Short mmCIF file of C-alpha atoms (C1' of nucleotides) and ligand atoms in Angstrom, two decimals:
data_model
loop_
_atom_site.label_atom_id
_atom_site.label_comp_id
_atom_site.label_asym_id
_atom_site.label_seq_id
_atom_site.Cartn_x
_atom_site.Cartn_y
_atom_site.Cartn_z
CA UNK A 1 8.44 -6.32 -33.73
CA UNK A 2 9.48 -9.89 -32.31
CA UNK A 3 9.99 -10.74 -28.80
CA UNK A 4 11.30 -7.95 -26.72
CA UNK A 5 15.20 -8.32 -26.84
CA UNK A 6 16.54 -9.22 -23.92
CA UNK A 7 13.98 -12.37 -23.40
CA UNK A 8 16.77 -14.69 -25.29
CA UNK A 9 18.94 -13.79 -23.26
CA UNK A 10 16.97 -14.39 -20.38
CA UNK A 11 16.09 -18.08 -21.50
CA UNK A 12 18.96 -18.94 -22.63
CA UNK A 13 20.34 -18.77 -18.91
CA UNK A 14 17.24 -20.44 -17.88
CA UNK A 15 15.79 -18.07 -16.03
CA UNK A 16 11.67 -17.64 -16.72
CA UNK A 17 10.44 -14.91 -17.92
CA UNK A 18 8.14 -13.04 -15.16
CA UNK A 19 5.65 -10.20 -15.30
CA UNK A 20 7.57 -8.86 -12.18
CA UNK A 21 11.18 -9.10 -14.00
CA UNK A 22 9.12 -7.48 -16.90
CA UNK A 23 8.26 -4.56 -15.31
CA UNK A 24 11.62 -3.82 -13.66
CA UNK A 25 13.07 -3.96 -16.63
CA UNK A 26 10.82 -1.51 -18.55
CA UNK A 27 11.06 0.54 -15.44
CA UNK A 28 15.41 0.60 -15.92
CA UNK A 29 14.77 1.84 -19.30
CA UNK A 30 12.02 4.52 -19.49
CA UNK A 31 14.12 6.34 -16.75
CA UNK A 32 17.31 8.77 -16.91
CA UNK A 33 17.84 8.46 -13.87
CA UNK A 34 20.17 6.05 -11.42
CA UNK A 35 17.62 4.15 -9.99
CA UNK A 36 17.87 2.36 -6.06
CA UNK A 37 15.62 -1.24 -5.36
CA UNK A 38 13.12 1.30 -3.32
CA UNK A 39 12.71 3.95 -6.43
CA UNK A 40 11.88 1.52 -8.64
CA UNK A 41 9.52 -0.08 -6.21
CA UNK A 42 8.11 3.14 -5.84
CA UNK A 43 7.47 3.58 -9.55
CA UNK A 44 5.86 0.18 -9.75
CA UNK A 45 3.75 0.16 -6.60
CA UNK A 46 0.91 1.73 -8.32
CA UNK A 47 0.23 -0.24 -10.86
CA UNK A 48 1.55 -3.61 -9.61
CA UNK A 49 0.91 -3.40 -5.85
CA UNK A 50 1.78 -7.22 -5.44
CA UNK A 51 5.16 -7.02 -6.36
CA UNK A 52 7.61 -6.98 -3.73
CA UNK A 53 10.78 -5.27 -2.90
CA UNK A 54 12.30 -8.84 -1.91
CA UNK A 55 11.56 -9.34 -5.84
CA UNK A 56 12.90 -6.29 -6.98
CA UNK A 57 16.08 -7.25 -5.04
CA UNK A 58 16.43 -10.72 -6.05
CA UNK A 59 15.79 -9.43 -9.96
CA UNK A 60 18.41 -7.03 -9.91
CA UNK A 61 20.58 -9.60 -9.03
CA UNK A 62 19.65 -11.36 -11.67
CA UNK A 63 20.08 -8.81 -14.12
CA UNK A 64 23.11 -7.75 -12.58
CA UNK A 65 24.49 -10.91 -13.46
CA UNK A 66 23.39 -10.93 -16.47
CA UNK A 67 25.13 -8.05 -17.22
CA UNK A 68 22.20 -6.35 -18.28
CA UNK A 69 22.23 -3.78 -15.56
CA UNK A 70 25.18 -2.04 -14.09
CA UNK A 71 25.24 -1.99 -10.02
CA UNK A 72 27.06 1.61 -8.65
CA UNK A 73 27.61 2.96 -5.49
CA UNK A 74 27.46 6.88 -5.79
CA UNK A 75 28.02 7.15 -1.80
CA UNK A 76 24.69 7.46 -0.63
CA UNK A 77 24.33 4.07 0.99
CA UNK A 78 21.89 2.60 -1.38
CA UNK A 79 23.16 0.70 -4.47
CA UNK A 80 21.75 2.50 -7.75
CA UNK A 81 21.62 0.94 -11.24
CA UNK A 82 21.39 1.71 -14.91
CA UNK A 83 20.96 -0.30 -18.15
CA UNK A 84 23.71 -1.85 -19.21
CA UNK A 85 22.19 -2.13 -22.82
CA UNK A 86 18.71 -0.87 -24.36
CA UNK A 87 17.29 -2.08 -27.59
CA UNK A 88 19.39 0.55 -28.78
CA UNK A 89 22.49 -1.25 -27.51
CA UNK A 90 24.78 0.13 -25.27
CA UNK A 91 26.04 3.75 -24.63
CA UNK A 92 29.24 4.11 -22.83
CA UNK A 93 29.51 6.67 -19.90
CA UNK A 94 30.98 7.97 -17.11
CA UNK A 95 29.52 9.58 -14.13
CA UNK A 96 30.14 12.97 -12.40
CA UNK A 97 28.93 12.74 -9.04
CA UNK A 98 27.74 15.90 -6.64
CA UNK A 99 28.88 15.11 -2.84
CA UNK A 100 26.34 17.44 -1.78
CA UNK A 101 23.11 16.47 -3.59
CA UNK A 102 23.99 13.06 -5.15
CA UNK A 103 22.98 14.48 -8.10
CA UNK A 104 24.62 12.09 -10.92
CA UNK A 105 25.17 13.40 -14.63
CA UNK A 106 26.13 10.89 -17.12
CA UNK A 107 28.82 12.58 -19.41
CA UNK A 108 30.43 10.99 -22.67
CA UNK A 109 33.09 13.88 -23.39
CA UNK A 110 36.30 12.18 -23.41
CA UNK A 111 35.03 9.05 -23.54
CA UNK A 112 36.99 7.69 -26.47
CA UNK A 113 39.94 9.38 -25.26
CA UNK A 114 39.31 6.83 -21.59
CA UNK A 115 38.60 4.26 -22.94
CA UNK A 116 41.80 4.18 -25.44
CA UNK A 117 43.77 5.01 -22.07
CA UNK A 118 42.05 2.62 -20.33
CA UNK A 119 42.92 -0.09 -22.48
CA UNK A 120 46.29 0.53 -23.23
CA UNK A 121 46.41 0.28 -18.93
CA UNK A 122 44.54 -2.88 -18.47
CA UNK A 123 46.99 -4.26 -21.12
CA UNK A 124 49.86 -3.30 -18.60
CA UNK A 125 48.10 -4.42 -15.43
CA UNK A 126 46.46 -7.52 -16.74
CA UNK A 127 50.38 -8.59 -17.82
CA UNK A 128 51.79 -7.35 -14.60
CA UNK A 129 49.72 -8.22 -12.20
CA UNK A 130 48.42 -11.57 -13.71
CA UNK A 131 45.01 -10.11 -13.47
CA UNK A 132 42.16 -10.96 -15.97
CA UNK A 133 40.75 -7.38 -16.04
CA UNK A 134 36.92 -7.19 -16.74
CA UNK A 135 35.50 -4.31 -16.10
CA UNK A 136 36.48 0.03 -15.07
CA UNK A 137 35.47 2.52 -12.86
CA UNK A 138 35.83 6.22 -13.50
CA UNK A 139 33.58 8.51 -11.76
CA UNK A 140 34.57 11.79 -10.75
CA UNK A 141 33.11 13.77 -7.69
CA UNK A 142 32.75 17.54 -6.58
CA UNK A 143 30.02 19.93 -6.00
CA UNK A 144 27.35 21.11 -8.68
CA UNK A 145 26.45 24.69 -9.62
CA UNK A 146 23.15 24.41 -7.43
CA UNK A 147 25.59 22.92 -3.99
CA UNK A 148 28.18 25.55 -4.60
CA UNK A 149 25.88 28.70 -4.78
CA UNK A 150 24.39 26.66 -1.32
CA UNK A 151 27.55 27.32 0.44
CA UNK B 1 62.16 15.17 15.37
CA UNK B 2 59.21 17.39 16.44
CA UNK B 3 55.59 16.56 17.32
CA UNK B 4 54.22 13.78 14.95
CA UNK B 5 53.39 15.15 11.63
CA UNK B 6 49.78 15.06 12.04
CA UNK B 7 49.11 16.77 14.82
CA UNK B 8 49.79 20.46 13.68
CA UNK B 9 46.54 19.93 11.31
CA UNK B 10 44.58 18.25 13.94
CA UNK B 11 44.68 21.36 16.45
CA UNK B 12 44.32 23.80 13.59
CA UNK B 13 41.03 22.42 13.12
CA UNK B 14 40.17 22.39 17.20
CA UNK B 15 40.22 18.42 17.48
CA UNK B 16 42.45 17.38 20.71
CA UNK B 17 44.72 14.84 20.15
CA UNK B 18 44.08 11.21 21.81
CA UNK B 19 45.55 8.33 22.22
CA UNK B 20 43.06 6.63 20.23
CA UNK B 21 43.69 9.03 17.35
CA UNK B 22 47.59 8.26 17.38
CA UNK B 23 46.83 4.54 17.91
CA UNK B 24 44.60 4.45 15.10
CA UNK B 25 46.39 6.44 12.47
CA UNK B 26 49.80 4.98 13.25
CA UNK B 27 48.12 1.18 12.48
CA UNK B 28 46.87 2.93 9.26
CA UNK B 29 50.47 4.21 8.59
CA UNK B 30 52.38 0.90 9.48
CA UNK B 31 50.27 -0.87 6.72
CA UNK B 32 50.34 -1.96 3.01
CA UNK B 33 46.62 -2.99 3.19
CA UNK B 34 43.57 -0.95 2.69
CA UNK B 35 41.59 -1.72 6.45
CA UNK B 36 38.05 -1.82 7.10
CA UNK B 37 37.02 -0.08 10.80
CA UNK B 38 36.55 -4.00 12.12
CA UNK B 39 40.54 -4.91 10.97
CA UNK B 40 41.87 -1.60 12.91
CA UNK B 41 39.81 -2.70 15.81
CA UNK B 42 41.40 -6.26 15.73
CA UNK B 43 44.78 -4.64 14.99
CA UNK B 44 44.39 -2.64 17.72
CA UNK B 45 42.63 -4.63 20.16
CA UNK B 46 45.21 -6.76 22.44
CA UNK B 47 47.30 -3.86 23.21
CA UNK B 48 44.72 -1.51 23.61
CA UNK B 49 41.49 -3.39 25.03
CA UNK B 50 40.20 0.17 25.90
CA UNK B 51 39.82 1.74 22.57
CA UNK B 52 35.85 0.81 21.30
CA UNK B 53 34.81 0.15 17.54
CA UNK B 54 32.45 2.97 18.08
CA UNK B 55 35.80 5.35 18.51
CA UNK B 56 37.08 4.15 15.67
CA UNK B 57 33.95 4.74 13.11
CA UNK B 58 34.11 8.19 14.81
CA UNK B 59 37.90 8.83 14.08
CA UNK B 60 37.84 7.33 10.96
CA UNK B 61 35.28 10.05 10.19
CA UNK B 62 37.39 12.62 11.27
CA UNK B 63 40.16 11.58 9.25
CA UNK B 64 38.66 11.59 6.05
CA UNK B 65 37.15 14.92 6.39
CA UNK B 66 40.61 16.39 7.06
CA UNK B 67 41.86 14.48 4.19
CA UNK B 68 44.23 12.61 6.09
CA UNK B 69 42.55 9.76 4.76
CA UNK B 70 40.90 7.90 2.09
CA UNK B 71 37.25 6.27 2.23
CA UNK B 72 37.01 3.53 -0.20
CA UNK B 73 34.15 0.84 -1.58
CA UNK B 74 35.88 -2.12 -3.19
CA UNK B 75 32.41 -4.04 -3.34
CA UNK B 76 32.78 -6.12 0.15
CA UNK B 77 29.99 -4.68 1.96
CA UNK B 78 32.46 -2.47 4.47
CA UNK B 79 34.36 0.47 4.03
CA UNK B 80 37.99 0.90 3.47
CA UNK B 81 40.52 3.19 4.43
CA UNK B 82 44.13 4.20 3.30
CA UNK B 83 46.15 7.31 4.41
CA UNK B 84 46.20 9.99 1.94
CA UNK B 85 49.62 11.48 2.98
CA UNK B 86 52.36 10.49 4.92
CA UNK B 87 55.27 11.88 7.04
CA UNK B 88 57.19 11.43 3.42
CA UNK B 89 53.92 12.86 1.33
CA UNK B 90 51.42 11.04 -0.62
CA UNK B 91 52.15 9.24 -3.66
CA UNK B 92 48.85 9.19 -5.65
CA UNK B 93 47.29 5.68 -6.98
CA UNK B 94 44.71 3.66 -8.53
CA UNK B 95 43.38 0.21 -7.45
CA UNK B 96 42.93 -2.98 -9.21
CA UNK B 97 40.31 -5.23 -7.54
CA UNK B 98 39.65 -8.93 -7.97
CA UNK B 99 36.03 -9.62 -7.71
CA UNK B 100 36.42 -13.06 -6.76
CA UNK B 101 38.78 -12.61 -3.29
CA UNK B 102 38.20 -8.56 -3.10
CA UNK B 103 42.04 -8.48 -2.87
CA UNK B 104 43.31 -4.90 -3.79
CA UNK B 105 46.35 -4.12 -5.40
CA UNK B 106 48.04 -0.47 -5.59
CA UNK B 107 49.17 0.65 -8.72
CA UNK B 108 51.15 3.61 -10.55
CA UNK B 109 51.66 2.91 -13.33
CA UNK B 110 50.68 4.89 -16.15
CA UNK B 111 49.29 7.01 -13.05
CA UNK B 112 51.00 10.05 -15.01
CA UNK B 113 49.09 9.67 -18.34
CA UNK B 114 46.19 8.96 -16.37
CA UNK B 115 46.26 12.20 -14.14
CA UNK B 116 47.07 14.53 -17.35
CA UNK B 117 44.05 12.62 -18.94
CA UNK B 118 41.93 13.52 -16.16
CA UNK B 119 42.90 16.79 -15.37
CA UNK B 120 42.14 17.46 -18.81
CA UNK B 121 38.49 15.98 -18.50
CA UNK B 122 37.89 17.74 -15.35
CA UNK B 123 38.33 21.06 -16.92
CA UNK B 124 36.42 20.07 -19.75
CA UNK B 125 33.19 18.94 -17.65
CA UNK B 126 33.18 21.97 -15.07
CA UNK B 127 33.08 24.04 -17.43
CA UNK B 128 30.31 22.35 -19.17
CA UNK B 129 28.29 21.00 -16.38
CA UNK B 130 29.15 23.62 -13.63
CA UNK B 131 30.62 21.21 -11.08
CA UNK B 132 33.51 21.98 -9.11
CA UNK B 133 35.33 18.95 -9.28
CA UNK B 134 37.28 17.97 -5.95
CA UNK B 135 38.30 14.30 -6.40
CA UNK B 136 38.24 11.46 -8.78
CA UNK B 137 37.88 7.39 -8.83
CA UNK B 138 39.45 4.86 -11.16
CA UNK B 139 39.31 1.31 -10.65
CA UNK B 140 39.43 -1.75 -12.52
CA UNK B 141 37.77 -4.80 -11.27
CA UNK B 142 38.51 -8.14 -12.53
CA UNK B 143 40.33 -11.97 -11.23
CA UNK B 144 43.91 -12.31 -9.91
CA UNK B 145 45.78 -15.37 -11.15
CA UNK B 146 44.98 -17.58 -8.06
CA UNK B 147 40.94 -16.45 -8.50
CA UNK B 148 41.29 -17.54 -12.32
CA UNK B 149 42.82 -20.46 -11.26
CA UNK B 150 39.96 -21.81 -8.63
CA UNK B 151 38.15 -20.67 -11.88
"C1'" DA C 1 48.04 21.77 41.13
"C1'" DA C 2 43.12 22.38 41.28
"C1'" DC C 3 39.30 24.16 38.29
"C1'" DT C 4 36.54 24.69 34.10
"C1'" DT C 5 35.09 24.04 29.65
"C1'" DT C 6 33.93 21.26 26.09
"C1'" DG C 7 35.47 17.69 22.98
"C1'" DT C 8 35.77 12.58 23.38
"C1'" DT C 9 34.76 7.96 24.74
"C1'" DG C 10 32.53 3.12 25.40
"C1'" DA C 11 28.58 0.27 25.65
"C1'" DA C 12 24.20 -0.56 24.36
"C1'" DA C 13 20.48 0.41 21.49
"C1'" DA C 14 18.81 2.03 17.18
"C1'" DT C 15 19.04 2.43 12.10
"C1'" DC C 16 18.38 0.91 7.60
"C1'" DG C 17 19.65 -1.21 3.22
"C1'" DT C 18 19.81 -5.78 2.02
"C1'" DT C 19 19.32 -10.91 2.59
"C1'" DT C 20 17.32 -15.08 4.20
"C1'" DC C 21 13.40 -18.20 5.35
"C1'" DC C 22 9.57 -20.62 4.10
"C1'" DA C 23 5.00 -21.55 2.72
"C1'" DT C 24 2.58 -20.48 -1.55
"C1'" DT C 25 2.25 -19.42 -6.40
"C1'" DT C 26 3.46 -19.61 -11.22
"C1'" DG C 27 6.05 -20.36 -15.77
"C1'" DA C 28 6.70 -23.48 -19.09
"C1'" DA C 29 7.81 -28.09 -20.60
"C1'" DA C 30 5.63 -32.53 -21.56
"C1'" DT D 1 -4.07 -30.42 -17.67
"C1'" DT D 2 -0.35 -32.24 -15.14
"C1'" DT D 3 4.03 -31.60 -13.14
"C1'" DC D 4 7.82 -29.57 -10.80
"C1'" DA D 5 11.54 -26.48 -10.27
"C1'" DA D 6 11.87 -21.67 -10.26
"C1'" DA D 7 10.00 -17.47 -8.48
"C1'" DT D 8 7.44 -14.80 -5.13
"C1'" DG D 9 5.91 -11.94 -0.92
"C1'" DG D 10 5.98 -10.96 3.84
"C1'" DA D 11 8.18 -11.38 7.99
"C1'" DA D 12 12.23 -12.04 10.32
"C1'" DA D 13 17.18 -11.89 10.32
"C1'" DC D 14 21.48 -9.68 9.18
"C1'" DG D 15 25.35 -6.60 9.59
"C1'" DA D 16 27.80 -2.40 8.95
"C1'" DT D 17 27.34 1.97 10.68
"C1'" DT D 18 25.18 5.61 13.60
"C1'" DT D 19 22.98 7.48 17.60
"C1'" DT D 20 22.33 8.11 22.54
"C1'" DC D 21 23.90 9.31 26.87
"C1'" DA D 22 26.31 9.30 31.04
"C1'" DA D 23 31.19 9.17 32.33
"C1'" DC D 24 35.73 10.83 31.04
"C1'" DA D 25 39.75 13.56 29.85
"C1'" DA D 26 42.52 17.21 26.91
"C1'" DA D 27 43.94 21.67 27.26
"C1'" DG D 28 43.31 26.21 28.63
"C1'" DT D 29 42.73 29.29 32.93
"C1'" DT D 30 43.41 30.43 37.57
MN1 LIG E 201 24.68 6.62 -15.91
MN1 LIG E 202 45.60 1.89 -2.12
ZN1 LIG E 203 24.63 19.09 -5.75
ZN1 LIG E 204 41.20 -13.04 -6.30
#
DNA sequence: AACTTTGTTGAAAATCGTTTCCATTTGAAA
DNA sequence: TTTCAAATGGAAACGATTTTCAACAAAGTT
């Protein structure tokens, strides 16, 4: 099946390819979930005691930059990340966000619908404001079924 | 022209009114900027040496949970605040931030569209994920001309 | 105006996610 | 292998925000 996909990439910015950068990455995409640095260095700590959370850090910058990973801030004060692609490629989605748990649901209703919008606006603002749009945010925030029946 | 506009909502809710409270949301009314608690302190500062940063992480608190005020995270490490409503009312926006200065522009347009969009949405998700959806987020991030320029 | 209650304040210390330092290790090119 | 810059881990530093606590003051009561 080749070399796992997202090593060109990785040499091709000429960054090495590291059993610790491995692992972080595999972690990202077994999981659902919006992982922080410290959950994923929880998941890994079994099995690869020696890697650090300085590591885990410094390679989510990495892949951060890299655009393979998508850094979000759902309010708890710990950034959280997601794949920004799988093998699969990429699936587009917003996030609804519970202010009482910080439980996050990725949704994809609409999501056509947005992005259309959302292009037709960045057209406007890129030409108006002389700004070289790259990127959106659209989350939307309230209180799930479990946090509302909590009172 | 009556006690300051604020104030009826502040004793409703059994906070006293303070000096440091007036100072603090008049600075945030006088501006066009989006402040972090560190620029109201400087703001602040030379005509009121008495008034502590400590006060104003606790105000700003207060504030936003009587929705006189918004908290925002444009991606500088510090929090942000803008009033919600004024003496004339609010007038609803979105932000457009550039990633390489973190300056922050206010914007309305297509702010119509984009509220019908998302009004639409949030009925569409509550009903399908349960949430009670209070509040939403849209911002684009990208460079302003003089960023693009240093390029 | 003095008294009382209880919310508010400032300064200093604590918190905690993240970053930096630096000596050591390791990937990968030759 | 040899070589060397890139990567690593652990400890220390950082920095925005929060907590602590004794002193203070807003607003109601007498
Ligand atoms: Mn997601
Ligand atoms: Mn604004
Ligand atoms: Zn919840
Ligand atoms: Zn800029």
């Amino acid at each position: 099946m080749g070399p796992p996909w997202w090593q060109a990439k990785f040499r091709g910015c000429g960054y090495r390819i590291t059993i610790a950068r491995e692992v972080i990455l595999n972690t990202l995409a077994k999981t659902e979930d919006h992982l922080s640095a410290e959950d994923i260095y929880n998941h890994i700590h079994t099995k690869h005691p020696n890697i650090g959370l300085t590591t885990i850090y410094r390679t989510l910058d990495v892949l951060t930059n890299l655009g393979l990973v998508y850094r979000f801030d759902f309010g708890d004060k710990r950034a959280r990340y997601e794949l920004a692609e799988g093998p699969k490629g990429a699936h587009h989605h917003h996030h609804l966000v519970c202010t009482g748990c910080n439980r996050v649901v990725d949704y994809t209703d609409f999501i056509d619908a947005e992005v259309r919008l959302l292009q037709e606006i960045e057209q406007v603002l890129s030409k108006k404001y002389g700004f070289k749009i790259t990127n959106h945010l659209i989350q939307f925030y309230g209180l799930c079924s479990r946090c509302q029946a909590d009172g």
